[in-house]
């Protein structure tokens, strides 16, 4: 997961270098795989400029001739991108600038002299989008070095499967705050609601609460689709996502910020405005947002309306109710899905999305409210939407917070590290645990936050305490106590004797792969009932490993 450092600083003050921060986090169990410095190779000749004139190049079906100003000079540049217009502020590579492996020079083309190049996001190393020129914020000053405008430091993390709470910028910020002793700042949206309450506009039915513990819906009307502001687009690009439109970008932004995947429906395209969460029926199919017709199986969780499927829960939306240029009212989904169900569906479909990768790790059901409130706040600010009062919240079995009796003696017993009650309380409290210590100075009751579903017992709390205090405080000790008697495994000994006898008789031992192809299995079992002597995998990695 990619986390821009400037985004991280919105939630916690960072007073150390990126390298030192990466070391602190890695030593506490959050592996930083890489540090990327966006813009470090741009040099002084890639600057900000403004297009003041634009005309088509005669004889070309796609080239345009632009006049751009940099504050000190006016230049002519040939460009083939379709997304630029007069007044746009853009990145300009001057002659002599190096973009990737290319040195930009002055060139003559179709009767025009091109004195540089306007740059796309991919050419700048800001993602893979090469469909158009990178458009800067309208208020960007011209003539600045681009690295001073778009330069960024990005930390790339390897998130472990059991730490779904770290699949967000705020989740990482919480760890940084705990490890550095800085306060954590979480956005608290201020919502101005008006109009018909959402409960009168939307109905939600959960038929399988085991696979969908919680489903919420909000309504935002009068939205205007358009491009996202530059600050949001820059953050999405730095995090590895391509900006699309303000509504889609807001959903992606909140997913990256809070870790809560969201889905937007066109409210007017949902029949009866009724959302039904259920398993797929045999033979059902759905055309997803990537325009692929997908066959569904009964173990898949669907988001449906009274007429049929409209999305694959936690994986991908359907095409029939997607937000489009004519959309004015949004039905916003924020839900919690069972991790194993989403993982199974992703494997069966062969399709893993940013949303499914988060649900697979297990998410906090309490996170949906924070995510949906943040999203509607941004939709009101950036898309002019009207937030309707209330949230339709189906939550049949609210999550219960786990309370664990704990003693500081457990830390010493498992690690030989001596700690005080104050150190333990301080470490756990910094991570969001509620701690009630006793007066004797050793034991306490620890209430686990709902976002830490991986904490189940005292040993888990020991790990949290030790990684925050520092693994370097664990003393080096020689094992003490009596050594256990070795257990005798008679079957293993007999197996070793038989193996030695057979090898001594000139035989060779081979170890075969457990999985093979169906064709090879049928050839091997030609003399027996092949149908009853083999197992076929439902979702094999490939044809060569489809049978056992």
Short mmCIF file of C-alpha atoms in Angstrom, two decimals:
data_model
loop_
_atom_site.label_atom_id
_atom_site.label_comp_id
_atom_site.label_asym_id
_atom_site.label_seq_id
_atom_site.Cartn_x
_atom_site.Cartn_y
_atom_site.Cartn_z
CA UNK A 1 0.00 0.00 0.00
CA UNK A 2 1.31 3.43 -1.01
CA UNK A 3 0.98 6.26 1.53
CA UNK A 4 2.00 9.83 0.56
CA UNK A 5 3.88 11.45 3.44
CA UNK A 6 2.06 14.78 3.05
CA UNK A 7 -1.27 12.96 3.45
CA UNK A 8 -0.01 11.16 6.54
CA UNK A 9 0.95 14.52 8.06
CA UNK A 10 -2.71 15.61 7.97
CA UNK A 11 -3.35 13.28 10.90
CA UNK A 12 -0.10 13.21 12.87
CA UNK A 13 2.92 15.49 13.23
CA UNK A 14 6.08 13.85 11.87
CA UNK A 15 9.36 15.31 13.09
CA UNK A 16 11.79 12.74 11.69
CA UNK A 17 13.12 12.07 8.19
CA UNK A 18 11.32 9.62 5.87
CA UNK A 19 14.18 7.15 6.32
CA UNK A 20 14.03 7.34 10.11
CA UNK A 21 10.23 7.03 10.06
CA UNK A 22 10.49 3.94 7.84
CA UNK A 23 12.98 2.41 10.30
CA UNK A 24 10.75 3.13 13.31
CA UNK A 25 7.72 1.58 11.62
CA UNK A 26 9.60 -1.45 10.30
CA UNK A 27 11.08 -2.20 13.72
CA UNK A 28 7.54 -2.11 15.15
CA UNK A 29 6.26 -4.68 12.65
CA UNK A 30 4.99 -2.41 9.84
CA UNK A 31 7.26 -3.35 6.96
CA UNK A 32 8.17 -0.37 4.75
CA UNK A 33 9.19 -1.97 1.46
CA UNK A 34 10.31 1.20 -0.31
CA UNK A 35 10.53 4.99 -0.12
CA UNK A 36 9.78 6.79 -3.39
CA UNK A 37 10.70 10.41 -4.00
CA UNK A 38 8.32 11.67 -6.69
CA UNK A 39 9.92 14.50 -8.64
CA UNK A 40 13.52 13.95 -7.61
CA UNK A 41 14.53 13.39 -11.27
CA UNK A 42 12.55 16.24 -12.81
CA UNK A 43 15.34 18.79 -12.71
CA UNK A 44 15.09 22.56 -13.14
CA UNK A 45 13.76 22.50 -16.72
CA UNK A 46 10.37 20.95 -15.99
CA UNK A 47 8.23 23.88 -14.89
CA UNK A 48 4.64 25.08 -14.62
CA UNK A 49 3.13 26.94 -17.57
CA UNK A 50 -0.22 28.19 -18.88
CA UNK A 51 -1.81 27.66 -22.29
CA UNK A 52 -2.86 31.02 -23.77
CA UNK A 53 -3.61 29.89 -27.34
CA UNK A 54 -4.66 26.62 -28.95
CA UNK A 55 -5.19 25.80 -32.63
CA UNK A 56 -5.48 22.66 -34.73
CA UNK A 57 -2.52 21.68 -36.90
CA UNK A 58 -3.64 21.57 -40.57
CA UNK A 59 -3.33 18.09 -42.05
CA UNK A 60 -3.42 16.33 -38.67
CA UNK A 61 -6.41 14.66 -37.04
CA UNK A 62 -5.08 14.94 -33.50
CA UNK A 63 -2.21 17.43 -33.17
CA UNK A 64 -2.64 20.91 -31.74
CA UNK A 65 -0.31 23.87 -31.66
CA UNK A 66 -0.26 25.66 -28.33
CA UNK A 67 1.25 28.91 -27.10
CA UNK A 68 2.28 28.73 -23.46
CA UNK A 69 3.66 31.29 -21.03
CA UNK A 70 6.04 30.60 -18.18
CA UNK A 71 6.11 34.02 -16.56
CA UNK A 72 9.33 35.02 -18.31
CA UNK A 73 8.79 33.79 -21.87
CA UNK A 74 6.22 32.64 -24.41
CA UNK A 75 6.81 29.37 -26.28
CA UNK A 76 5.14 27.27 -28.95
CA UNK A 77 4.56 23.57 -28.28
CA UNK A 78 3.02 20.83 -30.45
CA UNK A 79 0.74 18.50 -28.47
CA UNK A 80 -1.38 15.46 -29.35
CA UNK A 81 -3.43 15.22 -26.14
CA UNK A 82 -7.21 15.72 -26.44
CA UNK A 83 -7.85 17.08 -22.93
CA UNK A 84 -6.19 20.52 -23.00
CA UNK A 85 -7.84 23.90 -23.53
CA UNK A 86 -6.95 27.56 -23.41
CA UNK A 87 -6.30 28.70 -19.85
CA UNK A 88 -5.13 25.32 -18.54
CA UNK A 89 -2.01 25.24 -16.38
CA UNK A 90 0.24 22.35 -17.31
CA UNK A 91 3.70 20.82 -16.73
CA UNK A 92 6.14 21.98 -19.43
CA UNK A 93 9.44 20.25 -20.19
CA UNK A 94 11.77 22.84 -21.71
CA UNK A 95 14.46 21.96 -24.28
CA UNK A 96 17.26 20.21 -22.42
CA UNK A 97 14.93 18.66 -19.84
CA UNK A 98 15.15 14.92 -19.29
CA UNK A 99 11.83 13.06 -19.12
CA UNK A 100 12.34 9.39 -18.41
CA UNK A 101 15.01 8.22 -20.85
CA UNK A 102 14.38 11.06 -23.33
CA UNK A 103 16.09 14.45 -23.52
CA UNK A 104 13.65 17.05 -24.82
CA UNK A 105 14.83 19.20 -27.70
CA UNK A 106 13.44 21.85 -30.02
CA UNK A 107 11.84 20.24 -33.09
CA UNK A 108 10.06 21.27 -36.29
CA UNK A 109 6.89 19.36 -37.16
CA UNK A 110 4.32 19.99 -39.92
CA UNK A 111 5.48 23.58 -40.33
CA UNK A 112 5.53 24.43 -36.62
CA UNK A 113 8.43 24.73 -34.20
CA UNK A 114 7.86 22.88 -30.92
CA UNK A 115 9.91 24.36 -28.08
CA UNK A 116 9.32 21.70 -25.46
CA UNK A 117 6.77 19.11 -24.39
CA UNK A 118 3.61 19.16 -22.29
CA UNK A 119 3.72 16.16 -19.92
CA UNK A 120 1.22 13.40 -19.09
CA UNK A 121 1.01 11.74 -15.65
CA UNK A 122 2.84 8.65 -16.92
CA UNK A 123 5.70 10.70 -18.36
CA UNK A 124 6.12 12.33 -14.96
CA UNK A 125 6.01 9.01 -13.10
CA UNK A 126 2.62 9.82 -11.54
CA UNK A 127 0.83 6.58 -12.43
CA UNK A 128 0.13 4.87 -15.75
CA UNK A 129 -2.33 7.34 -17.27
CA UNK A 130 -1.12 8.47 -20.71
CA UNK A 131 -4.50 9.52 -22.11
CA UNK A 132 -3.92 13.24 -21.63
CA UNK A 133 -1.80 16.03 -20.22
CA UNK A 134 -1.61 16.47 -16.43
CA UNK A 135 -3.80 19.50 -15.66
CA UNK A 136 -2.57 21.53 -12.68
CA UNK A 137 -4.74 23.43 -10.20
CA UNK A 138 -6.11 26.69 -11.66
CA UNK A 139 -4.45 28.68 -8.87
CA UNK A 140 -0.98 27.20 -9.54
CA UNK A 141 1.65 29.88 -10.04
CA UNK A 142 3.41 29.64 -13.40
CA UNK A 143 7.16 29.47 -13.84
CA UNK A 144 7.73 27.29 -10.77
CA UNK A 145 9.86 24.17 -10.79
CA UNK A 146 7.40 21.30 -11.00
CA UNK A 147 9.12 19.39 -8.20
CA UNK A 148 8.24 22.26 -5.85
CA UNK A 149 4.56 21.89 -6.80
CA UNK A 150 4.05 18.13 -7.23
CA UNK A 151 7.07 16.67 -5.43
CA UNK A 152 6.08 14.02 -2.89
CA UNK A 153 7.55 11.32 -0.67
CA UNK A 154 5.65 8.02 -0.75
CA UNK A 155 6.08 5.15 1.71
CA UNK A 156 5.18 1.72 0.37
CA UNK A 157 3.97 -0.78 2.98
CA UNK A 158 3.52 -4.56 2.98
CA UNK A 159 0.28 -4.97 4.96
CA UNK A 160 -0.09 -8.32 6.72
CA UNK A 161 -3.28 -10.33 6.21
CA UNK A 162 -4.36 -10.06 9.87
CA UNK A 163 -3.99 -6.26 10.06
CA UNK A 164 -6.96 -4.92 8.11
CA UNK A 165 -6.84 -1.80 10.31
CA UNK A 166 -3.61 -0.78 8.56
CA UNK A 167 -5.19 -0.68 5.08
CA UNK A 168 -5.67 3.08 5.34
CA UNK A 169 -3.73 6.29 5.81
CA UNK A 170 -5.41 6.87 9.18
CA UNK A 171 -4.52 3.33 10.27
CA UNK A 172 -0.85 4.01 9.52
CA UNK A 173 -1.12 7.42 11.20
CA UNK A 174 -2.44 5.76 14.37
CA UNK A 175 0.68 3.60 14.51
CA UNK A 176 2.96 6.58 13.83
CA UNK A 177 1.27 8.55 16.61
CA UNK A 178 1.65 5.68 19.09
CA UNK A 179 5.30 5.07 18.21
CA UNK A 180 6.38 8.73 18.24
CA UNK A 181 4.22 10.04 21.08
CA UNK A 182 2.37 12.52 18.87
CA UNK A 183 -1.41 13.13 19.03
CA UNK A 184 -3.65 11.59 16.37
CA UNK A 185 -6.03 13.85 14.44
CA UNK A 186 -8.99 12.05 12.82
CA UNK A 187 -11.33 14.12 10.59
CA UNK A 188 -14.68 14.84 12.24
CA UNK A 189 -17.10 15.76 9.42
CA UNK A 190 -19.59 18.55 10.01
CA UNK A 191 -22.72 17.70 8.01
CA UNK A 192 -25.45 20.11 6.95
CA UNK A 193 -28.45 17.87 6.29
CA UNK A 194 -31.75 18.86 4.71
CA UNK A 195 -34.64 17.40 2.76
CA UNK A 196 -36.48 14.09 3.01
CA UNK A 197 -34.90 11.64 5.50
CA UNK A 198 -33.03 8.75 3.90
CA UNK A 199 -35.21 6.25 5.79
CA UNK A 200 -38.19 7.45 3.72
CA UNK A 201 -36.24 7.18 0.45
CA UNK A 202 -34.42 3.84 0.73
CA UNK A 203 -35.24 0.37 2.04
CA UNK A 204 -32.51 -2.15 2.91
CA UNK A 205 -33.03 -5.87 3.55
CA UNK A 206 -30.24 -8.23 4.63
CA UNK A 207 -31.20 -11.86 3.98
CA UNK A 208 -27.84 -13.32 5.04
CA UNK A 209 -26.44 -11.39 8.03
CA UNK A 210 -23.65 -13.95 8.51
CA UNK A 211 -22.08 -12.78 5.23
CA UNK A 212 -23.10 -9.14 5.65
CA UNK A 213 -23.08 -8.11 9.33
CA UNK A 214 -23.82 -4.47 8.52
CA UNK A 215 -25.14 -2.45 5.58
CA UNK A 216 -25.74 1.31 5.53
CA UNK A 217 -27.18 3.61 2.88
CA UNK A 218 -27.22 7.39 2.54
CA UNK A 219 -28.77 9.66 -0.08
CA UNK A 220 -27.12 12.74 -1.61
CA UNK A 221 -29.11 14.71 -4.19
CA UNK A 222 -28.31 17.59 -6.58
CA UNK A 223 -24.78 16.37 -7.24
CA UNK A 224 -22.86 17.67 -10.25
CA UNK A 225 -20.36 15.29 -11.78
CA UNK A 226 -17.07 16.80 -12.88
CA UNK A 227 -13.31 16.60 -12.36
CA UNK A 228 -11.85 16.39 -8.88
CA UNK A 229 -9.78 19.23 -7.44
CA UNK A 230 -6.05 18.99 -8.04
CA UNK A 231 -5.15 18.19 -4.42
CA UNK A 232 -7.35 15.09 -4.47
CA UNK A 233 -6.11 13.97 -7.87
CA UNK A 234 -2.48 14.35 -6.77
CA UNK A 235 -3.03 12.26 -3.67
CA UNK A 236 -4.84 9.53 -5.59
CA UNK A 237 -2.07 9.40 -8.19
CA UNK A 238 0.64 9.25 -5.52
CA UNK A 239 -1.29 6.42 -3.84
CA UNK A 240 -1.46 4.52 -7.14
CA UNK A 241 -5.03 5.31 -8.26
CA UNK A 242 -6.16 7.16 -11.39
CA UNK A 243 -8.54 10.12 -10.93
CA UNK A 244 -11.81 9.59 -12.82
CA UNK A 245 -14.52 12.00 -11.62
CA UNK A 246 -15.35 13.77 -8.38
CA UNK A 247 -17.91 11.17 -7.21
CA UNK A 248 -15.77 8.12 -8.02
CA UNK A 249 -12.65 9.82 -6.69
CA UNK A 250 -14.34 10.70 -3.38
CA UNK A 251 -15.29 7.05 -2.84
CA UNK A 252 -11.71 5.97 -3.59
CA UNK A 253 -10.25 8.77 -1.47
CA UNK A 254 -12.29 7.78 1.59
CA UNK A 255 -11.39 4.12 1.08
CA UNK A 256 -7.70 5.06 1.15
CA UNK A 257 -8.17 7.51 4.02
CA UNK A 258 -10.32 5.43 6.39
CA UNK A 259 -9.94 1.94 4.90
CA UNK A 260 -13.71 1.61 4.33
CA UNK A 261 -14.66 0.64 0.76
CA UNK A 262 -17.73 2.46 -0.58
CA UNK A 263 -19.98 2.00 -3.57
CA UNK A 264 -22.09 4.60 -5.34
CA UNK A 265 -25.36 3.78 -7.12
CA UNK A 266 -27.43 6.08 -9.27
CA UNK A 267 -30.43 6.38 -6.95
CA UNK A 268 -32.87 6.74 -9.86
CA UNK A 269 -31.63 3.50 -11.47
CA UNK A 270 -32.38 1.32 -8.41
CA UNK A 271 -35.92 -0.11 -8.86
CA UNK A 272 -38.22 0.68 -5.92
CA UNK A 273 -35.14 2.15 -4.19
CA UNK A 274 -34.89 -1.19 -2.39
CA UNK A 275 -31.51 -2.81 -1.68
CA UNK A 276 -31.54 -6.55 -0.94
CA UNK A 277 -28.37 -8.29 0.28
CA UNK A 278 -28.49 -12.03 -0.45
CA UNK A 279 -26.65 -14.99 -1.90
CA UNK A 280 -26.71 -15.52 -5.65
CA UNK A 281 -29.29 -17.85 -7.16
CA UNK A 282 -28.23 -20.71 -9.39
CA UNK A 283 -27.72 -19.50 -12.97
CA UNK A 284 -27.69 -15.76 -12.20
CA UNK A 285 -25.35 -13.50 -14.16
CA UNK A 286 -24.26 -9.88 -13.85
CA UNK A 287 -22.50 -7.44 -16.16
CA UNK A 288 -19.94 -5.70 -13.95
CA UNK A 289 -18.43 -2.23 -14.29
CA UNK A 290 -15.63 -3.58 -16.50
CA UNK A 291 -18.33 -4.61 -19.02
CA UNK A 292 -17.78 -8.35 -18.45
CA UNK A 293 -20.74 -10.72 -18.11
CA UNK A 294 -19.97 -12.84 -15.04
CA UNK A 295 -21.58 -16.12 -14.00
CA UNK A 296 -22.50 -16.19 -10.33
CA UNK A 297 -22.55 -19.11 -7.91
CA UNK A 298 -24.77 -19.61 -4.82
CA UNK A 299 -21.89 -18.98 -2.39
CA UNK A 300 -21.42 -15.42 -3.68
CA UNK A 301 -22.94 -12.46 -1.85
CA UNK A 302 -24.87 -10.05 -4.04
CA UNK A 303 -26.30 -6.57 -3.71
CA UNK A 304 -29.61 -6.74 -5.55
CA UNK A 305 -32.79 -4.82 -6.22
CA UNK A 306 -36.24 -6.41 -6.69
CA UNK A 307 -35.40 -7.13 -10.33
CA UNK A 308 -32.06 -8.87 -9.84
CA UNK A 309 -28.34 -8.40 -9.11
CA UNK A 310 -26.84 -4.93 -9.18
CA UNK A 311 -23.40 -5.57 -7.61
CA UNK A 312 -21.14 -8.33 -6.30
CA UNK A 313 -20.85 -7.49 -2.62
CA UNK A 314 -17.40 -6.27 -1.64
CA UNK A 315 -15.86 -6.98 -5.05
CA UNK A 316 -17.35 -4.95 -7.90
CA UNK A 317 -20.43 -2.99 -8.88
CA UNK A 318 -22.77 -3.70 -11.74
CA UNK A 319 -23.22 -1.66 -14.90
CA UNK A 320 -26.99 -1.22 -14.73
CA UNK A 321 -27.00 1.21 -11.78
CA UNK A 322 -23.59 2.84 -12.12
CA UNK A 323 -23.16 6.58 -11.76
CA UNK A 324 -23.06 8.40 -15.12
CA UNK A 325 -23.01 11.93 -16.55
CA UNK A 326 -26.79 12.27 -16.04
CA UNK A 327 -26.72 11.19 -12.39
CA UNK A 328 -28.07 13.78 -9.96
CA UNK A 329 -28.86 11.65 -6.89
CA UNK A 330 -26.43 9.21 -5.27
CA UNK A 331 -27.27 6.17 -3.16
CA UNK A 332 -24.12 5.60 -1.12
CA UNK A 333 -23.31 2.13 0.20
CA UNK A 334 -21.00 1.54 3.16
CA UNK A 335 -21.09 -2.05 4.37
CA UNK A 336 -19.20 -4.74 6.22
CA UNK A 337 -18.79 -8.17 4.61
CA UNK A 338 -17.42 -11.47 5.91
CA UNK A 339 -13.74 -11.74 5.00
CA UNK A 340 -13.79 -15.43 3.96
CA UNK A 341 -16.79 -14.92 1.69
CA UNK A 342 -15.15 -12.04 -0.17
CA UNK A 343 -11.88 -13.95 -0.52
CA UNK A 344 -13.70 -16.98 -1.94
CA UNK A 345 -15.66 -14.86 -4.41
CA UNK A 346 -12.53 -13.04 -5.60
CA UNK A 347 -10.71 -16.32 -6.21
CA UNK A 348 -13.66 -17.86 -8.04
CA UNK A 349 -14.05 -14.83 -10.32
CA UNK A 350 -10.31 -14.39 -10.74
CA UNK A 351 -10.78 -10.72 -9.93
CA UNK A 352 -9.23 -8.88 -6.98
CA UNK A 353 -10.04 -5.21 -6.44
CA UNK A 354 -8.86 -2.57 -3.98
CA UNK A 355 -12.14 -3.04 -2.13
CA UNK A 356 -12.00 -6.84 -1.97
CA UNK A 357 -8.36 -6.82 -0.81
CA UNK A 358 -9.46 -4.77 2.21
CA UNK A 359 -12.55 -6.83 3.00
CA UNK A 360 -10.43 -10.01 2.78
CA UNK A 361 -8.36 -8.82 5.75
CA UNK A 362 -11.44 -8.27 7.91
CA UNK A 363 -12.71 -4.75 8.57
CA UNK A 364 -14.22 -3.05 11.59
CA UNK A 365 -18.05 -2.96 11.30
CA UNK A 366 -18.02 0.31 13.26
CA UNK A 367 -15.97 1.92 10.48
CA UNK A 368 -18.91 2.24 8.07
CA UNK A 369 -20.40 5.30 9.79
CA UNK A 370 -17.13 7.24 9.79
CA UNK A 371 -16.56 6.35 6.14
CA UNK A 372 -20.02 7.27 4.88
CA UNK A 373 -20.10 10.56 6.83
CA UNK A 374 -16.71 11.59 5.43
CA UNK A 375 -17.83 10.73 1.90
CA UNK A 376 -21.07 12.72 1.99
CA UNK A 377 -19.21 15.68 3.49
CA UNK A 378 -16.82 15.66 0.50
CA UNK A 379 -19.70 15.17 -1.97
CA UNK A 380 -21.39 18.26 -0.56
CA UNK A 381 -18.17 20.28 -0.77
CA UNK A 382 -16.83 19.07 -4.12
CA UNK A 383 -19.98 18.09 -6.04
CA UNK A 384 -22.52 20.55 -4.62
CA UNK A 385 -24.65 17.75 -3.19
CA UNK A 386 -27.48 17.99 -0.69
CA UNK A 387 -27.08 15.55 2.22
CA UNK A 388 -30.38 13.98 3.25
CA UNK A 389 -30.84 13.42 7.00
CA UNK A 390 -30.25 10.07 8.70
CA UNK A 391 -28.53 6.84 7.70
CA UNK A 392 -30.38 3.67 6.81
CA UNK A 393 -28.43 1.29 9.04
CA UNK A 394 -29.09 -2.47 9.04
CA UNK A 395 -26.97 -3.94 11.84
CA UNK A 396 -28.70 -7.11 13.14
CA UNK A 397 -25.93 -8.22 15.51
CA UNK A 398 -23.81 -5.27 16.67
CA UNK A 399 -20.17 -6.13 17.34
CA UNK A 400 -19.25 -6.56 20.98
CA UNK A 401 -15.92 -5.26 22.21
CA UNK A 402 -13.69 -7.94 23.73
CA UNK A 403 -12.36 -7.45 27.29
CA UNK A 404 -9.21 -9.35 28.31
CA UNK A 405 -7.83 -9.70 31.87
CA UNK A 406 -4.10 -8.96 31.65
CA UNK A 407 -1.07 -8.92 33.93
CA UNK A 408 2.37 -7.42 33.42
CA UNK A 409 3.75 -10.80 34.53
CA UNK A 410 2.63 -12.20 31.16
CA UNK A 411 5.09 -9.89 29.41
CA UNK A 412 8.01 -11.16 31.50
CA UNK A 413 6.89 -14.80 31.25
CA UNK A 414 6.78 -14.72 27.42
CA UNK A 415 9.69 -12.36 26.70
CA UNK A 416 11.83 -12.07 29.87
CA UNK A 417 11.32 -8.30 29.55
CA UNK A 418 10.59 -6.45 32.79
CA UNK A 419 7.96 -3.72 32.39
CA UNK A 420 5.97 -1.50 34.71
CA UNK A 421 2.23 -1.17 34.80
CA UNK A 422 2.60 2.44 33.66
CA UNK A 423 4.53 1.38 30.54
CA UNK A 424 1.90 -1.22 29.63
CA UNK A 425 -1.02 1.16 30.17
CA UNK A 426 0.71 3.89 28.15
CA UNK A 427 1.53 1.57 25.23
CA UNK A 428 -1.92 0.01 24.96
CA UNK A 429 -3.73 3.33 25.42
CA UNK A 430 -1.68 4.88 22.60
CA UNK A 431 -3.01 2.17 20.27
CA UNK A 432 -6.64 2.86 21.20
CA UNK A 433 -7.16 0.17 23.85
CA UNK A 434 -9.14 1.07 26.96
CA UNK A 435 -7.19 0.01 30.06
CA UNK A 436 -8.48 -0.15 33.64
CA UNK A 437 -5.52 -0.93 35.94
CA UNK A 438 -5.96 -2.28 39.44
CA UNK A 439 -4.50 -0.60 42.50
CA UNK A 440 -1.95 -3.34 43.15
CA UNK A 441 0.11 -2.35 40.12
CA UNK A 442 0.16 -5.60 38.14
CA UNK A 443 -3.19 -6.61 36.65
CA UNK A 444 -5.66 -4.73 34.50
CA UNK A 445 -8.72 -5.11 32.29
CA UNK A 446 -8.08 -4.30 28.63
CA UNK A 447 -10.96 -3.53 26.25
CA UNK A 448 -9.98 -4.13 22.63
CA UNK A 449 -11.11 -1.59 19.99
CA UNK A 450 -13.35 -3.07 17.31
CA UNK A 451 -10.80 -2.30 14.60
CA UNK A 452 -8.35 -4.78 16.17
CA UNK A 453 -10.09 -8.06 15.41
CA UNK A 454 -6.71 -9.82 15.54
CA UNK A 455 -6.40 -9.35 19.33
CA UNK A 456 -7.92 -12.37 21.11
CA UNK A 457 -5.87 -13.15 24.23
CA UNK A 458 -3.16 -12.00 26.58
CA UNK A 459 -0.33 -13.17 24.31
CA UNK A 460 -1.60 -10.79 21.61
CA UNK A 461 -1.46 -7.93 24.10
CA UNK A 462 2.11 -8.89 25.01
CA UNK A 463 3.06 -8.54 21.35
CA UNK A 464 1.49 -5.07 21.17
CA UNK A 465 3.29 -3.92 24.32
CA UNK A 466 6.67 -5.28 23.24
CA UNK A 467 6.61 -3.90 19.71
CA UNK A 468 5.70 -0.44 21.01
CA UNK A 469 8.25 -0.41 23.84
CA UNK A 470 10.86 -1.90 21.52
CA UNK A 471 12.04 -5.41 20.67
CA UNK A 472 15.56 -4.28 21.55
CA UNK A 473 14.58 -4.37 25.24
CA UNK A 474 14.09 -8.13 25.14
CA UNK A 475 17.12 -9.52 27.02
CA UNK A 476 19.33 -12.27 25.62
CA UNK A 477 18.89 -15.30 27.87
CA UNK A 478 20.01 -18.90 27.91
CA UNK A 479 17.14 -21.42 28.02
CA UNK A 480 16.48 -22.56 31.57
CA UNK A 481 14.58 -25.44 33.12
CA UNK A 482 14.65 -29.19 32.47
CA UNK A 483 14.79 -30.37 28.88
CA UNK A 484 11.78 -32.49 27.91
CA UNK A 485 12.31 -36.14 27.09
CA UNK A 486 12.28 -36.74 23.33
CA UNK A 487 9.10 -38.42 22.14
CA UNK A 488 9.45 -41.74 20.38
CA UNK A 489 7.58 -42.06 17.11
CA UNK A 490 7.55 -45.79 16.32
CA UNK A 491 5.82 -45.35 12.97
CA UNK A 492 8.42 -42.80 11.86
CA UNK A 493 11.27 -45.09 12.93
CA UNK A 494 9.74 -48.05 11.05
CA UNK A 495 9.29 -45.83 7.97
CA UNK A 496 12.95 -44.82 8.10
CA UNK A 497 14.04 -48.47 8.38
CA UNK A 498 11.93 -49.49 5.36
CA UNK A 499 13.24 -46.51 3.37
CA UNK A 500 16.85 -47.49 4.15
CA UNK A 501 16.22 -51.12 3.15
CA UNK A 502 14.66 -50.14 -0.19
CA UNK A 503 17.45 -47.70 -1.02
CA UNK A 504 19.98 -50.40 -0.11
CA UNK A 505 18.23 -52.75 -2.54
CA UNK A 506 18.92 -50.30 -5.37
CA UNK A 507 15.59 -48.49 -5.53
CA UNK A 508 15.31 -44.73 -6.01
CA UNK A 509 12.91 -42.60 -3.98
CA UNK A 510 10.96 -39.82 -5.69
CA UNK A 511 8.67 -37.18 -4.23
CA UNK A 512 5.91 -36.21 -6.64
CA UNK A 513 3.80 -33.06 -6.75
CA UNK A 514 0.49 -33.35 -4.93
CA UNK A 515 -1.35 -31.65 -7.80
CA UNK A 516 -1.34 -32.62 -11.46
CA UNK A 517 -3.43 -32.17 -14.59
CA UNK A 518 -6.72 -33.96 -15.18
CA UNK A 519 -5.39 -35.52 -18.40
CA UNK A 520 -2.33 -37.00 -16.70
CA UNK A 521 -4.46 -38.32 -13.85
CA UNK A 522 -6.79 -40.09 -16.31
CA UNK A 523 -3.79 -41.67 -18.07
CA UNK A 524 -2.38 -42.92 -14.77
CA UNK A 525 -5.72 -44.37 -13.68
CA UNK A 526 -6.67 -46.00 -16.97
CA UNK A 527 -6.95 -49.43 -15.31
CA UNK A 528 -9.27 -48.30 -12.48
CA UNK A 529 -12.41 -46.29 -12.03
CA UNK A 530 -10.85 -42.89 -12.77
CA UNK A 531 -13.99 -40.95 -11.88
CA UNK A 532 -13.97 -42.22 -8.28
CA UNK A 533 -10.20 -42.09 -7.82
CA UNK A 534 -9.52 -38.40 -8.43
CA UNK A 535 -10.48 -35.03 -7.06
CA UNK A 536 -10.92 -31.97 -9.29
CA UNK A 537 -10.25 -28.52 -7.86
CA UNK A 538 -13.09 -26.03 -8.25
CA UNK A 539 -10.83 -23.00 -8.80
CA UNK A 540 -7.38 -24.31 -9.86
CA UNK A 541 -4.42 -21.99 -10.39
CA UNK A 542 -3.95 -23.57 -13.81
CA UNK A 543 -4.79 -26.61 -15.94
CA UNK A 544 -1.58 -28.36 -14.86
CA UNK A 545 -2.65 -28.30 -11.19
CA UNK A 546 -6.35 -29.08 -11.47
CA UNK A 547 -6.50 -32.64 -10.07
CA UNK A 548 -5.27 -34.60 -7.07
#
